[in-house]
Amino acid sequence: AKSDGKSTFSFYTLELTQRAEEQMQIESDIMLALRERQFYLDYQVQWRVSDLSAIGVEALIRWKHPTKGLISPDKFIPIAESSWLIEGINDWVLTESIRQLAQWQKQGVDCPSMSINLSAMRFRNSALIEQISNLLKRYEVSAERLCLEITEHTFLDSDPSLNENLQQLRSMGIRISIDDFGTGYSSLSRLRNLPVDEIKIDRSFVNGIENEGDALSVFESMLKLCTSLSFTVVAEGVETQEQLNVLKHLNCDMVQGFYLARPKSPELVIAHFETNNTK
Ligand code: C2E
Ligand code: CA
Ligand code: CA
Ligand code: CA
């Protein structure tokens, strides 16, 4: 019977089956979550290093599952990315983050920049351009306030349509940022020609820079390289005052990290920005 059939499975097959089932379960949960509005965005402040002023935020998706509680994006984004569901998530994140910018504008909160994580495949389709310009028009938000983050892995294969789309977004005034830089093995020679404005150095490279060892030398070389190519550089995952001191000393442009601010709700994050109440 049923148990006999299962006993012929190898452990490996069983594990694969379980994983496939878990994947399917999460996929149907995501579908429901989109419909029932279980997602929300938290915002982490990005700081200019020279004067530690808040110059923008990064929108980070959160999933409050009705029975499983808070699920980390590291767990569900990769699963969503292996199916069409990521399209629904991308749409929702784009709309919600631009809507939030508009709401802050109405409240007189000046948040100069919103960084949005989009999955790689979205950048290959030119529909993104029209979608964003429609949203900007609808919510009366200026393109200069948007920065789109794309992971370095995307650039592993060169794709002319990707480059064209990025160029067009930039010509509208939208900035493009490479996320998790250093983890994707993009060739240094190609870095020179990438149509991007900003590089975010992955937090694994920030880790340990306060110890004046190899970690510091590696980080410093990456920073020098990016700066010499005139990219704005953001150091991710700054967790201590010592790391911040080093970054200040190295003239890194921007930082983000738990030491200065954790991701927060839209209501709490605005405390870091100037408010011009006109009412
Ligand atoms: P990411 O884009 O690299 O985002 C930065 C992650 O580092 C966030 O985790 C943030 O909470 C965390 N972080 C910030 N400062 C520190 C720090 O000082 N120390 C440490 N240890 N961590 C820090 P989070 O929010 O769990 O997001 C994880 C990943 O999920 C993101 O990595 C991104 O790849 C993905 N993700 C998040 N939101 C979205 C989204 O709206 N769309 C897409 N496509 N992916 C998203
Ligand atoms: Ca990011
Ligand atoms: Ca990152
Ligand atoms: Ca990441």
mmCIF file of C-alpha atoms and ligand atoms in Angstrom:
data_model
loop_
_atom_site.group_PDB
_atom_site.id
_atom_site.type_symbol
_atom_site.label_atom_id
_atom_site.label_comp_id
_atom_site.label_asym_id
_atom_site.label_seq_id
_atom_site.Cartn_x
_atom_site.Cartn_y
_atom_site.Cartn_z
ATOM 1 C CA ALA A 1 0.000 0.000 0.000
ATOM 2 C CA LYS A 2 1.041 3.585 0.545
ATOM 3 C CA SER A 3 3.804 2.871 3.029
ATOM 4 C CA ASP A 4 5.250 0.130 0.801
ATOM 5 C CA GLY A 5 5.577 2.556 -2.092
ATOM 6 C CA LYS A 6 7.342 5.092 0.072
ATOM 7 C CA SER A 7 9.818 2.590 1.454
ATOM 8 C CA THR A 8 11.281 2.072 -2.042
ATOM 9 C CA PHE A 9 12.184 5.767 -2.231
ATOM 10 C CA SER A 10 15.755 6.567 -1.458
ATOM 11 C CA PHE A 11 16.267 9.041 1.320
ATOM 12 C CA TYR A 12 17.403 11.537 -1.293
ATOM 13 C CA THR A 13 14.202 11.189 -3.308
ATOM 14 C CA LEU A 14 12.169 11.555 -0.185
ATOM 15 C CA GLU A 15 13.987 14.723 0.687
ATOM 16 C CA LEU A 16 13.509 16.119 -2.810
ATOM 17 C CA THR A 17 9.823 15.317 -2.644
ATOM 18 C CA GLN A 18 9.493 17.032 0.680
ATOM 19 C CA ARG A 19 11.265 20.056 -0.648
ATOM 20 C CA ALA A 20 9.031 20.149 -3.736
ATOM 21 C CA GLU A 21 5.987 19.909 -1.507
ATOM 22 C CA GLU A 22 7.245 22.659 0.744
ATOM 23 C CA GLN A 23 7.917 24.779 -2.332
ATOM 24 C CA MET A 24 4.399 24.215 -3.642
ATOM 25 C CA GLN A 25 2.955 25.030 -0.257
ATOM 26 C CA ILE A 26 4.871 28.302 -0.084
ATOM 27 C CA GLU A 27 3.850 29.154 -3.645
ATOM 28 C CA SER A 28 0.165 28.770 -2.903
ATOM 29 C CA ASP A 29 0.672 30.683 0.348
ATOM 30 C CA ILE A 30 2.286 33.549 -1.570
ATOM 31 C CA MET A 31 -0.625 33.680 -3.976
ATOM 32 C CA LEU A 32 -2.996 33.976 -1.066
ATOM 33 C CA ALA A 33 -0.754 36.502 0.664
ATOM 34 C CA LEU A 34 -0.864 38.794 -2.370
ATOM 35 C CA ARG A 35 -4.633 38.580 -2.459
ATOM 36 C CA GLU A 36 -5.104 39.024 1.277
ATOM 37 C CA ARG A 37 -2.533 41.770 1.752
ATOM 38 C CA GLN A 38 -0.210 39.918 4.126
ATOM 39 C CA PHE A 39 2.859 41.725 2.781
ATOM 40 C CA TYR A 40 4.109 45.074 4.008
ATOM 41 C CA LEU A 41 7.250 47.131 3.657
ATOM 42 C CA ASP A 42 9.727 48.231 6.283
ATOM 43 C CA TYR A 43 12.233 50.952 5.497
ATOM 44 C CA GLN A 44 15.904 51.119 6.419
ATOM 45 C CA VAL A 45 17.595 54.510 6.385
ATOM 46 C CA GLN A 46 20.627 55.128 4.189
ATOM 47 C CA TRP A 47 23.100 57.665 5.570
ATOM 48 C CA ARG A 48 25.674 59.964 4.044
ATOM 49 C CA VAL A 49 28.923 59.145 5.828
ATOM 50 C CA SER A 50 30.448 62.631 5.842
ATOM 51 C CA ASP A 51 27.774 64.250 8.041
ATOM 52 C CA LEU A 52 25.610 61.235 8.978
ATOM 53 C CA SER A 53 22.519 62.783 7.458
ATOM 54 C CA ALA A 54 19.654 60.535 6.421
ATOM 55 C CA ILE A 55 19.455 60.683 2.639
ATOM 56 C CA GLY A 56 17.043 57.936 1.773
ATOM 57 C CA VAL A 57 15.551 54.576 2.578
ATOM 58 C CA GLU A 58 15.555 51.060 1.207
ATOM 59 C CA ALA A 59 12.186 49.310 1.076
ATOM 60 C CA LEU A 60 12.327 45.760 2.476
ATOM 61 C CA ILE A 61 9.423 43.385 2.103
ATOM 62 C CA ARG A 62 7.892 41.629 5.112
ATOM 63 C CA TRP A 63 5.422 38.787 5.180
ATOM 64 C CA LYS A 64 3.141 38.424 8.126
ATOM 65 C CA HIS A 65 1.743 34.933 7.672
ATOM 66 C CA PRO A 66 -1.542 34.364 9.548
ATOM 67 C CA THR A 67 -0.352 31.139 11.208
ATOM 68 C CA LYS A 68 3.413 30.925 10.590
ATOM 69 C CA GLY A 69 4.158 34.442 11.776
ATOM 70 C CA LEU A 70 6.805 36.635 10.204
ATOM 71 C CA ILE A 71 8.581 34.952 7.272
ATOM 72 C CA SER A 72 11.939 36.320 6.162
ATOM 73 C CA PRO A 73 12.309 37.479 2.537
ATOM 74 C CA ASP A 74 15.457 35.350 2.348
ATOM 75 C CA LYS A 75 13.124 32.385 2.641
ATOM 76 C CA PHE A 76 10.282 33.284 0.267
ATOM 77 C CA ILE A 77 11.859 35.590 -2.356
ATOM 78 C CA PRO A 78 14.055 32.808 -3.824
ATOM 79 C CA ILE A 79 11.008 30.531 -4.057
ATOM 80 C CA ALA A 80 8.919 33.289 -5.605
ATOM 81 C CA GLU A 81 11.744 33.964 -8.069
ATOM 82 C CA SER A 82 11.601 30.417 -9.360
ATOM 83 C CA SER A 83 8.010 30.950 -10.446
ATOM 84 C CA TRP A 84 5.833 33.658 -11.973
ATOM 85 C CA LEU A 85 4.811 34.730 -8.471
ATOM 86 C CA ILE A 86 7.760 37.074 -8.258
ATOM 87 C CA GLU A 87 6.011 39.228 -10.860
ATOM 88 C CA GLY A 88 3.136 39.763 -8.478
ATOM 89 C CA ILE A 89 5.531 40.622 -5.662
ATOM 90 C CA ASN A 90 7.490 43.028 -7.850
ATOM 91 C CA ASP A 91 4.270 44.763 -8.899
ATOM 92 C CA TRP A 92 3.126 45.085 -5.338
ATOM 93 C CA VAL A 93 6.496 46.374 -4.037
ATOM 94 C CA LEU A 94 6.777 48.952 -6.818
ATOM 95 C CA THR A 95 3.277 50.285 -6.284
ATOM 96 C CA GLU A 96 3.434 50.273 -2.499
ATOM 97 C CA SER A 97 6.831 51.978 -2.242
ATOM 98 C CA ILE A 98 5.905 54.718 -4.715
ATOM 99 C CA ARG A 99 2.556 55.175 -2.995
ATOM 100 C CA GLN A 100 4.431 55.554 0.309
ATOM 101 C CA LEU A 101 6.720 58.201 -1.185
ATOM 102 C CA ALA A 102 3.656 60.093 -2.346
ATOM 103 C CA GLN A 103 2.071 59.831 1.081
ATOM 104 C CA TRP A 104 5.196 61.164 2.772
ATOM 105 C CA GLN A 105 5.255 64.023 0.279
ATOM 106 C CA LYS A 106 1.673 64.891 1.218
ATOM 107 C CA GLN A 107 2.609 64.788 4.906
ATOM 108 C CA GLY A 108 5.508 67.145 4.210
ATOM 109 C CA VAL A 109 8.134 64.506 4.938
ATOM 110 C CA ASP A 110 11.176 64.938 2.754
ATOM 111 C CA CYS A 111 12.600 61.518 1.980
ATOM 112 C CA PRO A 112 14.950 62.253 -0.922
ATOM 113 C CA SER A 113 15.440 58.704 -2.113
ATOM 114 C CA MET A 114 13.674 55.355 -2.116
ATOM 115 C CA SER A 115 15.620 52.247 -3.073
ATOM 116 C CA ILE A 116 13.549 49.352 -4.348
ATOM 117 C CA ASN A 117 14.697 45.748 -4.744
ATOM 118 C CA LEU A 118 13.529 44.231 -7.994
ATOM 119 C CA SER A 119 14.347 40.776 -9.169
ATOM 120 C CA ALA A 120 16.646 40.491 -12.104
ATOM 121 C CA MET A 121 14.263 39.205 -14.708
ATOM 122 C CA ARG A 122 12.091 42.268 -14.364
ATOM 123 C CA PHE A 123 14.876 44.395 -15.821
ATOM 124 C CA ARG A 124 14.999 42.315 -19.003
ATOM 125 C CA ASN A 125 11.488 43.296 -20.024
ATOM 126 C CA SER A 126 10.919 46.828 -21.313
ATOM 127 C CA ALA A 127 7.404 46.791 -19.803
ATOM 128 C CA LEU A 128 9.092 47.852 -16.553
ATOM 129 C CA ILE A 129 9.795 51.278 -18.002
ATOM 130 C CA GLU A 130 6.199 52.031 -18.841
ATOM 131 C CA GLN A 131 4.999 50.556 -15.571
ATOM 132 C CA ILE A 132 7.277 52.808 -13.548
ATOM 133 C CA SER A 133 6.558 55.936 -15.512
ATOM 134 C CA ASN A 134 2.827 55.299 -15.106
ATOM 135 C CA LEU A 135 3.227 54.895 -11.346
ATOM 136 C CA LEU A 136 5.330 58.052 -11.077
ATOM 137 C CA LYS A 137 2.687 59.990 -13.001
ATOM 138 C CA ARG A 138 -0.209 58.550 -11.053
ATOM 139 C CA TYR A 139 1.367 59.313 -7.672
ATOM 140 C CA GLU A 140 3.095 62.546 -8.754
ATOM 141 C CA VAL A 141 6.498 61.405 -7.594
ATOM 142 C CA SER A 142 9.632 62.535 -9.378
ATOM 143 C CA ALA A 143 11.884 59.925 -10.982
ATOM 144 C CA GLU A 144 14.918 61.397 -9.203
ATOM 145 C CA ARG A 145 13.625 59.992 -5.944
ATOM 146 C CA LEU A 146 13.786 56.401 -7.181
ATOM 147 C CA CYS A 147 16.714 54.035 -7.090
ATOM 148 C CA LEU A 148 16.314 50.484 -8.358
ATOM 149 C CA GLU A 149 18.500 47.774 -6.838
ATOM 150 C CA ILE A 150 19.528 44.879 -9.001
ATOM 151 C CA THR A 151 21.758 42.055 -7.802
ATOM 152 C CA GLU A 152 25.205 41.618 -9.245
ATOM 153 C CA HIS A 153 24.371 38.087 -10.386
ATOM 154 C CA THR A 154 22.196 39.584 -13.099
ATOM 155 C CA PHE A 155 25.224 40.834 -14.948
ATOM 156 C CA LEU A 156 26.834 37.432 -15.222
ATOM 157 C CA ASP A 157 25.596 37.069 -18.764
ATOM 158 C CA SER A 158 25.631 40.165 -20.860
ATOM 159 C CA ASP A 159 22.219 40.885 -22.278
ATOM 160 C CA PRO A 160 21.779 43.829 -24.640
ATOM 161 C CA SER A 161 18.098 44.285 -23.728
ATOM 162 C CA LEU A 162 19.007 44.515 -20.043
ATOM 163 C CA ASN A 163 21.550 47.228 -20.743
ATOM 164 C CA GLU A 164 19.128 49.108 -22.966
ATOM 165 C CA ASN A 165 16.403 49.040 -20.327
ATOM 166 C CA LEU A 166 18.776 50.229 -17.637
ATOM 167 C CA GLN A 167 19.928 53.074 -19.867
ATOM 168 C CA GLN A 168 16.376 54.126 -20.537
ATOM 169 C CA LEU A 169 15.491 54.111 -16.838
ATOM 170 C CA ARG A 170 18.550 56.242 -16.150
ATOM 171 C CA SER A 171 17.634 58.685 -18.890
ATOM 172 C CA MET A 172 14.330 59.206 -17.036
ATOM 173 C CA GLY A 173 16.330 60.198 -13.949
ATOM 174 C CA ILE A 174 15.997 56.933 -12.040
ATOM 175 C CA ARG A 175 19.199 55.670 -10.407
ATOM 176 C CA ILE A 176 20.358 52.089 -10.726
ATOM 177 C CA SER A 177 22.259 50.358 -7.955
ATOM 178 C CA ILE A 178 24.121 47.055 -7.900
ATOM 179 C CA ASP A 179 23.165 45.137 -4.776
ATOM 180 C CA ASP A 180 25.321 42.628 -2.880
ATOM 181 C CA PHE A 181 28.389 43.677 -4.828
ATOM 182 C CA GLY A 182 31.310 41.300 -4.447
ATOM 183 C CA THR A 183 29.215 38.168 -4.168
ATOM 184 C CA GLY A 184 28.455 37.716 -7.859
ATOM 185 C CA TYR A 185 31.898 37.437 -9.423
ATOM 186 C CA SER A 186 31.246 40.004 -12.133
ATOM 187 C CA SER A 187 34.414 40.592 -14.058
ATOM 188 C CA LEU A 188 36.132 43.796 -13.171
ATOM 189 C CA SER A 189 36.590 44.754 -16.811
ATOM 190 C CA ARG A 190 32.824 44.711 -17.305
ATOM 191 C CA LEU A 191 32.203 46.848 -14.254
ATOM 192 C CA ARG A 192 33.521 49.800 -16.196
ATOM 193 C CA ASN A 193 30.761 49.568 -18.779
ATOM 194 C CA LEU A 194 27.792 48.867 -16.559
ATOM 195 C CA PRO A 195 24.952 51.364 -16.897
ATOM 196 C CA VAL A 196 24.632 51.916 -13.156
ATOM 197 C CA ASP A 197 25.057 54.784 -10.686
ATOM 198 C CA GLU A 198 25.664 53.118 -7.376
ATOM 199 C CA ILE A 199 27.357 50.049 -5.940
ATOM 200 C CA LYS A 200 26.353 48.473 -2.648
ATOM 201 C CA ILE A 201 29.219 46.519 -1.196
ATOM 202 C CA ASP A 202 27.855 43.378 0.430
ATOM 203 C CA ARG A 203 27.921 43.250 4.196
ATOM 204 C CA SER A 204 30.228 40.210 4.182
ATOM 205 C CA PHE A 205 32.969 42.623 3.068
ATOM 206 C CA VAL A 206 32.188 45.154 5.782
ATOM 207 C CA ASN A 207 32.420 42.439 8.398
ATOM 208 C CA GLY A 208 35.874 42.640 9.986
ATOM 209 C CA ILE A 209 37.121 45.911 8.475
ATOM 210 C CA GLU A 210 37.652 47.242 12.004
ATOM 211 C CA ASN A 211 40.448 44.711 12.566
ATOM 212 C CA GLU A 212 42.989 46.178 10.138
ATOM 213 C CA GLY A 213 43.633 42.829 8.475
ATOM 214 C CA ASP A 214 42.838 41.292 5.111
ATOM 215 C CA ALA A 215 39.176 42.246 5.394
ATOM 216 C CA LEU A 216 40.180 45.901 5.495
ATOM 217 C CA SER A 217 42.522 45.604 2.498
ATOM 218 C CA VAL A 218 39.887 43.818 0.435
ATOM 219 C CA PHE A 219 37.218 46.361 1.292
ATOM 220 C CA GLU A 220 39.571 49.231 0.578
ATOM 221 C CA SER A 221 40.452 47.869 -2.876
ATOM 222 C CA MET A 222 36.795 47.409 -3.741
ATOM 223 C CA LEU A 223 36.006 50.936 -2.595
ATOM 224 C CA LYS A 224 38.922 52.413 -4.548
ATOM 225 C CA LEU A 225 37.924 50.567 -7.684
ATOM 226 C CA CYS A 226 34.284 51.672 -7.480
ATOM 227 C CA THR A 227 35.187 55.240 -6.625
ATOM 228 C CA SER A 228 37.668 55.473 -9.487
ATOM 229 C CA LEU A 229 34.845 54.449 -11.832
ATOM 230 C CA SER A 230 32.730 57.269 -10.280
ATOM 231 C CA PHE A 231 30.097 55.057 -8.743
ATOM 232 C CA THR A 232 28.442 56.124 -5.515
ATOM 233 C CA VAL A 233 29.415 53.517 -2.937
ATOM 234 C CA VAL A 234 27.154 52.235 -0.170
ATOM 235 C CA ALA A 235 28.558 49.988 2.551
ATOM 236 C CA GLU A 236 25.909 47.547 3.756
ATOM 237 C CA GLY A 237 25.499 45.929 7.144
ATOM 238 C CA VAL A 238 27.372 48.398 9.331
ATOM 239 C CA GLU A 239 26.910 47.093 12.853
ATOM 240 C CA THR A 240 29.417 48.993 15.021
ATOM 241 C CA GLN A 241 30.832 52.435 15.663
ATOM 242 C CA GLU A 242 34.308 51.027 14.870
ATOM 243 C CA GLN A 243 33.198 49.991 11.382
ATOM 244 C CA LEU A 244 31.598 53.376 10.849
ATOM 245 C CA ASN A 245 34.831 55.097 11.905
ATOM 246 C CA VAL A 246 36.796 53.099 9.348
ATOM 247 C CA LEU A 247 34.298 53.908 6.597
ATOM 248 C CA LYS A 248 34.469 57.570 7.462
ATOM 249 C CA HIS A 249 38.243 57.436 7.334
ATOM 250 C CA LEU A 250 38.098 55.748 3.913
ATOM 251 C CA ASN A 251 35.637 58.362 2.578
ATOM 252 C CA CYS A 252 32.977 55.831 1.717
ATOM 253 C CA ASP A 253 29.927 57.738 0.406
ATOM 254 C CA MET A 254 27.023 56.055 2.159
ATOM 255 C CA VAL A 255 26.213 53.477 4.814
ATOM 256 C CA GLN A 256 23.334 51.355 5.887
ATOM 257 C CA GLY A 257 23.191 49.057 8.867
ATOM 258 C CA PHE A 258 21.752 48.034 12.199
ATOM 259 C CA TYR A 259 24.192 50.294 14.062
ATOM 260 C CA LEU A 260 22.521 53.429 12.716
ATOM 261 C CA ALA A 261 18.995 52.112 12.122
ATOM 262 C CA ARG A 262 17.178 48.855 11.694
ATOM 263 C CA PRO A 263 14.427 48.538 9.100
ATOM 264 C CA LYS A 264 11.357 50.302 10.516
ATOM 265 C CA SER A 265 7.713 50.910 9.783
ATOM 266 C CA PRO A 266 6.863 53.971 7.641
ATOM 267 C CA GLU A 267 5.466 55.694 10.741
ATOM 268 C CA LEU A 268 8.718 55.312 12.682
ATOM 269 C CA VAL A 269 11.245 55.876 9.910
ATOM 270 C CA ILE A 270 10.043 59.411 9.138
ATOM 271 C CA ALA A 271 11.523 60.626 12.424
ATOM 272 C CA HIS A 272 14.887 60.631 10.600
ATOM 273 C CA PHE A 273 13.730 63.045 7.893
ATOM 274 C CA GLU A 274 12.841 66.698 7.883
ATOM 275 C CA THR A 275 9.188 67.495 8.077
ATOM 276 C CA ASN A 276 7.772 70.714 6.623
ATOM 277 C CA ASN A 277 4.291 70.855 7.930
ATOM 278 C CA THR A 278 2.387 73.271 5.755
ATOM 279 C CA LYS A 279 -0.905 72.890 7.584
HETATM 280 P P1 C2E B 1 19.274 42.991 0.691
HETATM 281 O O1 C2E B 1 18.616 43.686 -0.456
HETATM 282 O O2 C2E B 1 20.736 42.824 0.634
HETATM 283 O O3 C2E B 1 18.784 43.749 1.972
HETATM 284 C C1 C2E B 1 19.587 43.974 3.088
HETATM 285 C C2 C2E B 1 19.297 42.972 4.168
HETATM 286 O O4 C2E B 1 20.264 43.137 5.204
HETATM 287 C C3 C2E B 1 17.949 43.178 4.829
HETATM 288 O O5 C2E B 1 17.485 41.903 5.224
HETATM 289 C C4 C2E B 1 18.304 44.013 6.058
HETATM 290 O O6 C2E B 1 17.371 43.903 7.091
HETATM 291 C C5 C2E B 1 19.621 43.388 6.429
HETATM 292 N N1 C2E B 1 20.479 44.291 7.183
HETATM 293 C C6 C2E B 1 20.522 45.624 7.164
HETATM 294 N N2 C2E B 1 21.467 46.106 7.988
HETATM 295 C C7 C2E B 1 22.054 45.032 8.559
HETATM 296 C C8 C2E B 1 23.120 44.877 9.522
HETATM 297 O O7 C2E B 1 23.706 45.826 10.027
HETATM 298 N N3 C2E B 1 23.450 43.604 9.850
HETATM 299 C C9 C2E B 1 22.815 42.525 9.329
HETATM 300 N N4 C2E B 1 23.197 41.324 9.732
HETATM 301 N N5 C2E B 1 21.810 42.640 8.421
HETATM 302 C C10 C2E B 1 21.443 43.876 8.038
HETATM 303 P P2 C2E B 1 16.013 41.442 4.894
HETATM 304 O O8 C2E B 1 15.069 42.573 5.052
HETATM 305 O O9 C2E B 1 15.778 40.184 5.658
HETATM 306 O O10 C2E B 1 16.065 41.120 3.339
HETATM 307 C C11 C2E B 1 16.809 40.047 2.859
HETATM 308 C C12 C2E B 1 16.845 40.044 1.366
HETATM 309 O O11 C2E B 1 15.568 39.770 0.789
HETATM 310 C C13 C2E B 1 17.261 41.379 0.768
HETATM 311 O O12 C2E B 1 18.663 41.511 0.843
HETATM 312 C C14 C2E B 1 16.757 41.222 -0.648
HETATM 313 O O13 C2E B 1 17.645 40.456 -1.424
HETATM 314 C C15 C2E B 1 15.478 40.458 -0.436
HETATM 315 N N6 C2E B 1 14.358 41.424 -0.416
HETATM 316 C C16 C2E B 1 13.916 42.184 0.604
HETATM 317 N N7 C2E B 1 12.884 42.953 0.211
HETATM 318 C C17 C2E B 1 12.687 42.685 -1.094
HETATM 319 C C18 C2E B 1 11.762 43.157 -2.097
HETATM 320 O O14 C2E B 1 10.915 44.017 -1.857
HETATM 321 N N8 C2E B 1 11.856 42.622 -3.350
HETATM 322 C C19 C2E B 1 12.801 41.676 -3.662
HETATM 323 N N9 C2E B 1 12.831 41.222 -4.936
HETATM 324 N N10 C2E B 1 13.686 41.227 -2.764
HETATM 325 C C20 C2E B 1 13.634 41.716 -1.492
HETATM 326 CA CA CA B 2 18.923 45.518 -1.478
HETATM 327 CA CA CA B 3 22.388 43.937 -0.268
HETATM 328 CA CA CA B 4 21.133 40.284 0.073
#
